[in-house]
XYZ file of C-alpha atoms in Angstrom:
625
model
C 8.134 16.429 -26.948
C 6.902 19.225 -24.638
C 6.747 21.482 -27.808
C 4.633 18.938 -29.687
C 2.175 18.456 -26.744
C 1.556 22.294 -26.476
C 0.889 22.241 -30.346
C -1.625 19.420 -30.075
C -3.261 21.276 -27.051
C -3.734 24.337 -29.097
C -4.971 22.400 -31.997
C -7.306 20.315 -30.013
C -8.788 23.456 -28.235
C -9.531 25.086 -31.596
C -10.830 21.907 -33.256
C -12.513 19.896 -30.714
C -13.430 22.408 -28.016
C -13.857 21.512 -24.362
C -16.225 19.665 -22.134
C -16.398 16.096 -20.877
C -16.670 12.872 -22.853
C -19.426 13.448 -25.653
C -22.406 11.299 -24.988
C -22.529 10.414 -28.781
C -19.183 8.470 -28.265
C -20.660 6.395 -25.294
C -22.181 3.105 -25.393
C -25.116 2.009 -22.995
C -24.602 -1.510 -21.899
C -27.242 -1.562 -19.399
C -29.738 -3.186 -21.577
C -27.768 -6.388 -22.767
C -26.170 -6.738 -19.291
C -29.587 -6.366 -17.625
C -31.220 -9.074 -20.169
C -28.196 -11.415 -19.430
C -28.584 -11.174 -15.730
C -32.422 -11.830 -16.131
C -31.687 -15.010 -18.237
C -29.354 -16.426 -15.576
C -31.760 -15.792 -12.859
C -34.630 -17.269 -14.824
C -32.684 -20.403 -16.037
C -30.331 -21.168 -12.956
C -32.615 -23.950 -11.704
C -33.508 -25.500 -14.972
C -30.944 -25.118 -17.835
C -28.793 -28.168 -18.549
C -25.576 -25.980 -18.214
C -26.334 -25.210 -14.744
C -27.665 -28.500 -13.818
C -25.036 -30.676 -15.141
C -21.873 -28.435 -15.302
C -22.072 -25.564 -12.749
C -24.171 -27.774 -10.429
C -21.487 -30.292 -10.280
C -18.792 -27.878 -9.734
C -20.799 -26.376 -6.680
C -21.342 -29.701 -5.208
C -17.782 -30.608 -5.477
C -16.763 -27.476 -3.728
C -19.082 -27.962 -0.900
C -18.158 -31.488 -0.343
C -14.599 -30.642 -0.483
C -14.799 -27.691 2.136
C -17.057 -29.918 4.329
C -14.481 -32.867 4.320
C -11.606 -30.650 5.295
C -13.691 -28.867 7.919
C -14.774 -32.035 9.499
C -11.083 -33.167 9.468
C -9.879 -30.201 11.251
C -12.619 -30.643 13.748
C -11.829 -34.249 14.231
C -8.262 -33.572 14.882
C -9.135 -31.128 17.680
C -7.419 -28.000 18.637
C -4.453 -29.847 19.813
C -4.139 -31.910 16.816
C -4.393 -29.078 14.325
C -1.824 -26.940 16.385
C 0.644 -29.895 16.576
C 0.292 -30.429 12.911
C 1.091 -26.807 12.134
C 4.105 -26.801 14.515
C 5.476 -30.182 13.232
C 5.030 -29.278 9.617
C 6.808 -25.909 10.292
C 9.645 -27.756 12.232
C 10.204 -30.194 9.364
C 10.250 -27.556 6.851
C 11.932 -24.683 8.453
C 13.208 -25.502 11.857
C 12.382 -25.100 15.414
C 12.022 -21.106 15.543
C 9.196 -21.297 12.923
C 7.557 -24.231 14.546
C 7.252 -22.345 17.883
C 5.699 -19.375 15.824
C 3.202 -21.716 14.176
C 2.099 -23.122 17.696
C 1.858 -19.746 19.110
C -0.104 -18.400 16.122
C -2.832 -21.242 16.431
C -2.834 -20.851 20.215
C -3.539 -16.918 19.762
C -6.512 -17.846 17.484
C -7.914 -19.964 20.396
C -7.294 -17.432 22.965
C -9.224 -14.801 21.173
C -12.212 -16.948 20.936
C -11.871 -17.573 17.232
C -10.999 -21.190 16.900
C -14.105 -22.418 15.122
C -14.069 -19.340 12.694
C -10.408 -19.869 12.050
C -11.096 -23.596 11.180
C -13.860 -22.465 8.823
C -11.673 -19.998 7.242
C -8.767 -22.504 7.065
C -11.014 -25.188 5.388
C -12.299 -22.723 2.862
C -8.571 -21.453 2.006
C -7.289 -25.225 1.789
C -9.755 -25.897 -0.932
C -9.404 -22.577 -2.628
C -5.649 -22.627 -2.704
C -5.522 -26.217 -4.048
C -7.862 -25.122 -6.739
C -5.852 -22.156 -7.433
C -2.713 -24.026 -7.684
C -4.019 -26.452 -10.177
C -5.927 -23.968 -12.177
C -2.990 -21.437 -12.216
C -0.411 -24.286 -12.790
C -2.304 -25.497 -15.766
C -2.567 -22.009 -17.324
C 1.079 -21.416 -16.388
C 2.204 -24.688 -18.082
C 0.210 -23.801 -21.252
C 1.653 -20.040 -21.433
C 5.252 -21.280 -20.367
C 5.215 -23.684 -23.301
C 3.684 -21.663 -26.052
C 4.465 -18.061 -27.002
C 1.202 -17.689 -28.724
C -0.884 -18.789 -25.592
C 1.474 -16.515 -23.483
C 0.303 -13.458 -25.557
C -3.281 -14.430 -25.534
C -3.364 -15.133 -21.643
C -1.504 -12.056 -20.537
C -4.538 -9.641 -21.022
C -6.785 -12.201 -19.325
C -4.353 -12.442 -16.387
C -4.145 -8.798 -16.140
C -7.805 -8.373 -15.948
C -8.263 -11.049 -13.414
C -5.720 -9.227 -11.095
C -6.829 -5.763 -11.689
C -10.577 -6.266 -11.808
C -11.791 -5.415 -8.269
C -13.203 -8.515 -6.267
C -16.650 -6.691 -5.677
C -17.104 -6.569 -9.470
C -16.632 -10.335 -10.211
C -18.608 -11.274 -7.046
C -21.788 -10.424 -8.732
C -21.723 -12.772 -11.819
C -20.338 -15.466 -9.569
C -23.275 -15.016 -7.195
C -25.533 -14.956 -10.121
C -24.383 -18.225 -11.313
C -23.817 -20.040 -8.050
C -25.916 -18.185 -5.537
C -24.948 -17.003 -1.990
C -22.652 -19.503 -0.308
C -19.551 -21.377 -0.087
C -19.160 -22.232 -3.660
C -19.376 -18.702 -5.048
C -16.819 -17.625 -2.183
C -14.297 -20.437 -3.210
C -14.716 -19.774 -6.953
C -14.261 -15.993 -6.434
C -11.145 -16.484 -4.334
C -9.821 -18.947 -7.156
C -10.259 -16.243 -9.762
C -8.177 -13.798 -7.607
C -5.616 -16.199 -6.385
C -4.944 -18.254 -9.551
C -2.990 -15.647 -11.719
C 0.171 -15.418 -9.521
C 0.561 -19.195 -9.739
C 0.001 -18.927 -13.531
C 2.438 -16.123 -14.132
C 5.196 -17.588 -11.886
C 4.886 -20.977 -13.405
C 5.225 -19.604 -16.867
C 8.092 -17.572 -15.740
C 9.863 -20.714 -14.392
C 9.289 -22.528 -17.347
C 10.361 -19.731 -19.858
C 13.466 -19.249 -17.715
C 14.759 -22.703 -17.721
C 18.464 -23.033 -18.528
C 18.736 -23.439 -22.177
C 21.832 -25.479 -21.936
C 20.029 -28.117 -19.667
C 17.171 -28.297 -22.218
C 19.646 -28.666 -25.098
C 21.599 -31.599 -23.293
C 18.233 -33.210 -22.639
C 17.117 -32.971 -26.225
C 20.579 -34.093 -27.593
C 19.937 -37.357 -25.370
C 16.815 -38.134 -27.287
C 14.340 -37.016 -24.704
C 10.780 -36.420 -25.878
C 9.056 -33.054 -25.231
C 7.109 -34.648 -22.319
C 10.332 -36.128 -20.807
C 12.084 -32.669 -20.975
C 9.002 -31.209 -19.225
C 9.039 -33.712 -16.461
C 13.043 -34.227 -15.960
C 14.266 -30.761 -16.782
C 11.872 -27.856 -17.164
C 9.762 -28.612 -14.096
C 12.594 -29.443 -11.872
C 14.475 -26.297 -12.788
C 11.213 -24.133 -12.075
C 10.643 -25.562 -8.621
C 11.714 -22.223 -6.950
C 9.091 -20.351 -8.883
C 6.536 -23.058 -8.469
C 6.688 -22.844 -4.785
C 6.805 -18.958 -4.815
C 3.546 -19.244 -6.920
C 2.121 -21.470 -4.131
C 3.151 -18.929 -1.599
C 1.529 -15.911 -3.522
C -1.645 -17.763 -4.016
C -1.938 -18.573 -0.386
C -1.426 -14.775 0.514
C -3.980 -13.628 -2.254
C -6.429 -16.100 -1.164
C -6.170 -15.176 2.518
C -6.582 -11.539 1.403
C -9.943 -12.406 -0.062
C -11.222 -13.987 3.329
C -13.202 -10.832 4.230
C -14.358 -9.975 0.887
C -15.578 -13.498 0.205
C -17.633 -13.264 3.430
C -19.885 -10.871 1.626
C -21.341 -13.606 -0.500
C -21.454 -16.352 2.491
C -18.023 -17.641 3.030
C -18.375 -17.374 6.793
C -15.462 -17.783 9.185
C -13.152 -15.034 10.246
C -14.138 -12.825 7.150
C -17.767 -12.895 8.277
C -16.906 -11.862 11.822
C -14.831 -8.863 10.427
C -17.588 -7.909 8.034
C -20.155 -7.907 10.702
C -18.008 -5.817 12.830
C -17.513 -3.213 10.110
C -21.282 -3.134 9.833
C -21.575 -2.296 13.658
C -18.402 -0.125 13.752
C -16.977 -2.509 16.375
C -13.345 -2.131 16.317
C -12.574 -4.571 18.944
C -14.394 -7.470 17.313
C -12.838 -6.660 13.866
C -9.457 -6.772 15.433
C -10.061 -9.990 17.224
C -10.968 -11.645 13.932
C -8.515 -9.888 11.972
C -5.460 -10.868 14.010
C -6.034 -14.642 13.238
C -6.212 -13.946 9.559
C -2.803 -12.252 9.750
C -1.501 -15.148 11.821
C -2.413 -17.642 9.358
C -0.997 -15.548 6.761
C 2.413 -15.076 8.467
C 2.645 -18.929 9.348
C 1.722 -19.975 5.905
C 3.935 -17.310 4.190
C 7.041 -18.173 6.430
C 6.556 -22.079 5.951
C 6.212 -21.840 2.117
C 8.957 -19.409 1.714
C 11.226 -21.553 3.720
C 10.313 -24.589 1.580
C 11.257 -22.577 -1.437
C 14.437 -21.487 0.066
C 15.491 -25.287 0.650
C 14.920 -26.095 -2.929
C 18.388 -26.801 -4.420
C 20.183 -26.738 -1.095
C 22.408 -29.793 -0.059
C 20.548 -32.331 1.583
C 20.790 -32.584 5.497
C 21.968 -36.077 6.524
C 21.115 -35.582 10.277
C 19.156 -38.380 11.922
C 15.784 -36.429 12.017
C 15.843 -35.363 8.283
C 14.512 -37.275 5.382
C 11.795 -39.938 5.767
C 12.872 -40.632 9.315
C 12.002 -37.184 10.339
C 8.474 -37.188 8.639
C 7.820 -40.667 10.462
C 8.698 -39.143 13.825
C 6.456 -36.003 13.038
C 3.848 -38.242 11.910
C 3.869 -40.433 15.074
C 3.992 -37.410 17.385
C 0.991 -35.851 15.619
C -1.060 -38.963 15.767
C -0.247 -39.258 19.489
C -1.392 -35.703 20.222
C -4.655 -35.978 18.225
C -5.536 -39.315 19.860
C -4.808 -38.009 23.311
C -6.958 -34.919 22.682
C -9.904 -37.029 21.609
C -9.518 -39.304 24.692
C -9.520 -36.383 26.911
C -12.520 -34.830 25.304
C -10.641 -31.590 24.297
C -11.539 -31.222 20.700
C -12.878 -27.678 20.978
C -10.929 -24.803 22.363
C -11.898 -24.510 26.240
C -13.841 -21.577 26.876
C -12.039 -20.834 30.100
C -8.930 -20.166 28.142
C -10.442 -17.324 26.045
C -9.090 -13.942 26.540
C -11.597 -11.025 25.705
C -9.925 -8.500 23.422
C -12.968 -6.461 22.014
C -13.756 -4.508 25.065
C -10.390 -2.874 25.883
C -9.791 -2.099 22.233
C -13.078 -0.442 22.055
C -12.346 1.534 25.178
C -9.151 2.636 23.772
C -10.711 3.644 20.405
C -13.306 5.631 22.234
C -10.779 7.473 24.175
C -8.884 8.126 20.845
C -12.064 9.217 19.084
C -13.015 11.478 22.142
C -9.476 13.119 22.311
C -8.301 12.990 18.731
C -11.408 13.461 16.480
C -11.832 17.081 17.423
C -10.218 17.599 20.638
C -6.505 18.327 19.749
C -5.627 22.075 20.547
C -3.903 24.249 17.932
C -3.360 21.575 15.158
C -6.934 20.466 15.290
C -8.311 16.872 15.459
C -8.436 14.206 12.833
C -11.903 15.384 11.707
C -10.280 18.768 10.876
C -7.381 17.031 9.051
C -9.843 15.078 6.928
C -11.906 17.987 6.153
C -8.796 20.038 5.152
C -7.412 17.175 2.927
C -10.800 16.899 1.348
C -11.132 20.756 0.721
C -7.433 21.505 -0.131
C -6.424 18.474 -2.106
C -9.146 16.196 -2.966
C -11.780 18.602 -4.282
C -9.503 20.791 -6.281
C -7.647 17.741 -7.908
C -11.107 16.231 -9.009
C -12.547 19.539 -10.226
C -9.305 20.172 -12.120
C -9.343 16.847 -13.782
C -13.248 16.928 -14.476
C -12.617 20.578 -16.113
C -10.067 19.335 -18.481
C -11.339 18.653 -22.048
C -11.642 14.878 -22.681
C -9.148 14.945 -25.669
C -6.589 16.802 -23.411
C -6.601 14.153 -20.917
C -6.073 11.531 -23.471
C -3.126 13.608 -24.951
C -1.480 14.017 -21.546
C -1.904 10.177 -20.764
C -0.310 9.464 -24.012
C 2.505 11.941 -23.561
C 3.428 10.603 -20.020
C 3.417 6.921 -21.138
C 5.291 7.802 -24.239
C 7.814 9.521 -21.971
C 8.906 6.449 -19.938
C 7.887 3.671 -22.472
C 7.151 3.060 -26.132
C 4.464 4.040 -28.562
C 2.841 0.793 -27.848
C 2.542 1.592 -24.120
C 1.301 4.904 -24.967
C -1.282 3.673 -27.303
C -2.521 1.059 -24.677
C -2.758 3.816 -22.080
C -4.830 6.110 -24.364
C -7.106 3.270 -25.461
C -7.729 2.256 -21.972
C -8.656 5.796 -20.998
C -10.805 6.077 -24.000
C -12.684 2.932 -23.137
C -13.706 4.645 -19.980
C -15.361 7.346 -21.911
C -16.999 4.748 -24.180
C -18.589 3.009 -21.060
C -20.084 6.287 -20.030
C -18.416 6.589 -16.681
C -15.942 9.590 -17.456
C -16.823 11.785 -14.635
C -16.710 9.097 -11.886
C -13.576 7.687 -13.143
C -11.774 11.070 -13.042
C -13.211 11.351 -9.408
C -11.460 8.004 -8.569
C -8.377 9.052 -10.365
C -8.089 12.060 -8.226
C -8.436 10.010 -5.059
C -5.709 7.524 -6.363
C -3.360 10.444 -7.306
C -3.591 12.106 -3.863
C -3.261 8.853 -1.937
C -0.242 7.866 -4.008
C 1.382 11.272 -3.419
C 0.982 10.810 0.317
C 2.172 7.173 0.175
C 5.331 7.856 -1.810
C 6.195 10.749 0.502
C 5.920 8.589 3.649
C 7.325 5.497 2.079
C 10.496 6.976 0.496
C 11.101 8.795 3.859
C 10.716 5.547 6.004
C 12.537 3.532 3.401
C 15.588 5.730 3.445
C 15.844 5.531 7.167
C 15.554 1.735 6.972
C 18.148 1.431 4.286
C 20.590 3.404 6.265
C 19.994 1.556 9.624
C 19.666 -2.244 9.848
C 18.215 -1.821 13.393
C 15.290 0.300 12.029
C 14.723 -2.260 9.255
C 14.438 -5.106 11.838
C 12.090 -2.959 13.927
C 9.956 -2.264 10.809
C 9.716 -5.716 9.559
C 6.922 -7.121 11.945
C 5.063 -3.838 11.522
C 5.116 -4.216 7.918
C 4.177 -7.879 7.897
C 0.887 -7.035 10.032
C 0.053 -3.965 7.794
C 0.507 -6.181 4.475
C -1.537 -9.214 5.854
C -4.238 -7.447 7.744
C -7.596 -7.638 5.859
C -8.349 -4.301 4.005
C -11.714 -4.073 5.741
C -10.056 -3.940 9.105
C -8.303 -0.771 8.341
C -11.529 0.931 7.281
C -12.956 0.783 10.814
C -10.381 2.503 12.900
C -10.189 5.147 9.864
C -13.820 5.883 9.998
C -13.727 6.238 13.697
C -10.945 8.723 13.486
C -11.844 10.538 10.270
C -15.448 10.044 9.822
C -17.141 9.016 6.483
C -16.046 10.472 3.223
C -13.432 10.399 0.595
C -10.573 11.092 3.008
C -10.787 8.024 5.086
C -10.915 6.000 1.975
C -7.649 7.560 0.890
C -6.287 7.166 4.386
C -6.948 3.500 4.320
C -5.403 3.179 0.875
C -2.223 4.880 2.153
C -2.082 2.391 5.154
C -2.399 -0.567 2.730
C 0.041 0.564 0.101
C 2.832 1.897 2.283
C 4.489 -1.380 3.233
C 5.041 -2.416 -0.311
C 6.515 0.887 -1.232
C 8.694 0.794 1.904
C 10.008 -2.804 1.122
C 10.706 -2.355 -2.549
C 12.497 1.095 -1.882
C 14.566 -0.248 1.004
C 15.482 -3.307 -1.098
C 16.497 -1.125 -3.908
C 18.542 1.382 -1.859
C 20.402 -1.604 -0.097
C 21.023 -3.128 -3.444
C 23.098 -0.294 -4.789
C 26.730 -1.448 -5.880
C 28.926 -1.252 -2.620
C 31.788 -0.137 -4.924
C 30.046 2.866 -5.974
C 29.062 3.970 -2.422
C 32.761 3.302 -1.312
C 34.034 5.492 -4.104
C 31.675 8.308 -3.096
C 32.720 8.173 0.374
C 36.311 8.097 -0.534
C 35.730 11.254 -2.446
C 34.393 12.865 0.961
C 30.592 12.771 -0.123
C 28.426 13.290 2.899
C 25.567 10.945 3.523
C 23.030 13.245 1.904
C 25.276 13.626 -0.914
C 25.687 9.716 -1.290
C 21.990 9.367 -1.078
C 21.185 12.108 -3.694
C 23.884 11.503 -6.178
C 24.563 7.685 -5.830
C 21.942 5.610 -4.239
C 18.691 7.298 -5.558
C 20.063 7.377 -9.196
C 21.183 3.703 -9.141
C 18.021 2.578 -7.417
C 15.913 4.194 -10.055
C 14.292 0.872 -11.380
C 13.214 -0.080 -7.734
C 11.986 3.411 -7.200
C 9.678 3.277 -10.258
C 8.564 -0.226 -9.332
C 7.764 1.097 -5.964
C 5.679 3.915 -7.559
C 3.883 1.290 -9.786
C 2.964 -1.052 -6.987
C 1.859 1.981 -4.808
C -0.506 2.991 -7.570
C -1.885 -0.489 -8.086
C -2.472 -1.201 -4.223
C -3.965 2.492 -3.519
C -6.450 1.778 -6.478
C -7.582 -1.487 -4.782
C -8.341 0.168 -1.511
C -9.777 3.366 -2.960
C -12.430 1.105 -4.422
C -13.245 -0.601 -1.219
C -13.358 2.888 0.246
C -16.622 3.207 -1.651
C -18.234 1.499 1.652
C -17.227 4.382 3.710
C -18.216 7.227 1.568
C -15.415 7.143 -1.188
C -18.012 7.505 -3.939
C -17.243 7.174 -7.593
C -16.541 3.966 -9.088
C -16.041 2.149 -5.892
C -19.601 3.032 -4.700
C -21.003 1.992 -8.172
C -19.282 -1.383 -7.700
C -20.669 -1.797 -4.028
C -24.091 -0.640 -5.204
C -24.191 -3.052 -8.070
C -23.462 -5.974 -5.795
C -25.758 -4.891 -3.045
C -28.735 -4.481 -5.681
C -27.907 -7.301 -8.127
C -27.408 -4.808 -10.877
C -25.087 -6.359 -13.091
C -24.810 -3.523 -15.522
C -23.840 -0.860 -12.943
C -21.324 -3.237 -11.067
C -19.628 -4.633 -14.332
C -19.346 -1.269 -16.045
C -17.748 0.351 -12.990
C -15.413 -2.775 -12.584
C -14.466 -2.637 -16.230
C -13.671 1.024 -15.780
C -11.574 0.191 -12.951
C -9.592 -2.293 -14.984
C -9.125 0.370 -17.624
C -7.972 2.800 -15.116
C -5.623 0.426 -13.542
C -4.133 -0.524 -17.022
C -3.604 3.106 -17.964
C -1.968 3.938 -14.571
C 0.164 0.726 -14.815
C 1.433 1.754 -18.338
C 2.005 5.310 -17.200
C 4.133 4.426 -14.236
C 5.827 1.328 -15.354
C 9.073 2.009 -17.868
C 9.242 -0.342 -20.924
C 12.624 -0.939 -22.268
C 12.960 0.493 -25.822
C 14.040 -1.968 -28.528
C 17.780 -2.014 -29.069
C 19.072 -0.316 -32.096
C 15.768 1.629 -32.665
C 16.316 4.466 -35.145
C 19.667 3.017 -36.346
């Protein structure tokens, strides 16, 4: 293959020459997209489609969010906290119940009770809608191969398209406010539910389905009595993932009027107030942890032997309901619906003092090794700039050839063709140069992420104590809103492409560490014991046994690292990352549908190409026989 690539490079240099993507092969979409945007703005208040379809959807969303919010306020802080604790107790036991109570109490102590309830109301409606929409899509794709093939690229696009890119069309249709925020969250959070529902339905035990059919059950009866019960774990995992994805949208949705905790974080970003951002970001993390643990425990109980103790079953739920009602009524009688101001603990001021100290002593005041500003400048000058300039100096056809060769090396000709077409589409959209700039940032951040992630994961895989210590840290890093990372990063590294890459590394590192650790720990113990019996040292066991056997997990870690880094490098456009990220943010800020959507589409193509190049595809058995 290497010889073939060299021959093609030489032939391309002779026949096609060099240079960037030819302008004659690009298509200008600014005109059609601009006219579409103008038509929507002109007809949003008068056209029947907006009045009688989108208008009813908007009203339903507003009424639903308002109803949930008023219910939470009526229950009071004591009722909501008790409800969280009692549900967690019934689902997962006393330890998680105490965690839930402590989590909601911390939200109040930080002075974020009302914003937390606003975010919780919006998330409840968004998650319910995501589960319903995703479940219906998953039902269709799980029962029909044709629908599955048709919906796969749609779901890929929904997950890869950056949130900022589809905020603009949602805002054009629904305007700034809660409906646009909820619907943007649904677009982002529904695909995991759809995928996992389809996975559960398609993976149902064939023997059980055949037995059900042999007893004369109709297709509907087989679905209700066999397929759905067998897919319960996947369905609950889909709910879990939809919750996590919806919470990750809390800050981004605040840009278009979601309010709540996300709005507090976003306003803190605008004023570079790290303390206020952290005070609003911590409740989002706590909500994510409590909801994640509760739904995960519910999924783990599926299929387990029923508990016959006195407080299980309907008796336990009855006791929990009575206790909850008593707490809520007591709170109303005592006039304690809102969190007492005297119980609020100020976090912003001490955090800002600590950040000021770090900025003063670390930004440029570290002797010998230099401060973080020097590190950022060196990373930009030694890594980012040469990598960007090198990619942009390559002839356009050589980039396509290299992408195809890499995809073919670890996949099939179909994956190679998909990767090449995705890269070619970027050129056709007319954003070749900024896309290569974004690609250089992604590659540099991924390299740093993999070096750090593999090193930390090896330590965690070899020591259970290290893994236990890392788990809460990784939980916080994975659930903290992406915007929160940007504030301390900007304070330490300034504005530019380096801080955008640093924030991407922080966001992608936990997933790489978790996947790699699980892969290394999942290596066959017999193989490890055989290596030890032959006198292999710990390093030899790692290099010759664990890493080769954990290759699928390592490749998956690389793939996820690329996808997550790409997601945050785009948000880095807010702090000077430039390239496609800046175009998407500019399009949203200026209402420029063409600029925002074209850059968003280029990001989708870039993500699709990187996915195909980093995710191996099994070759068909018997190929070439």
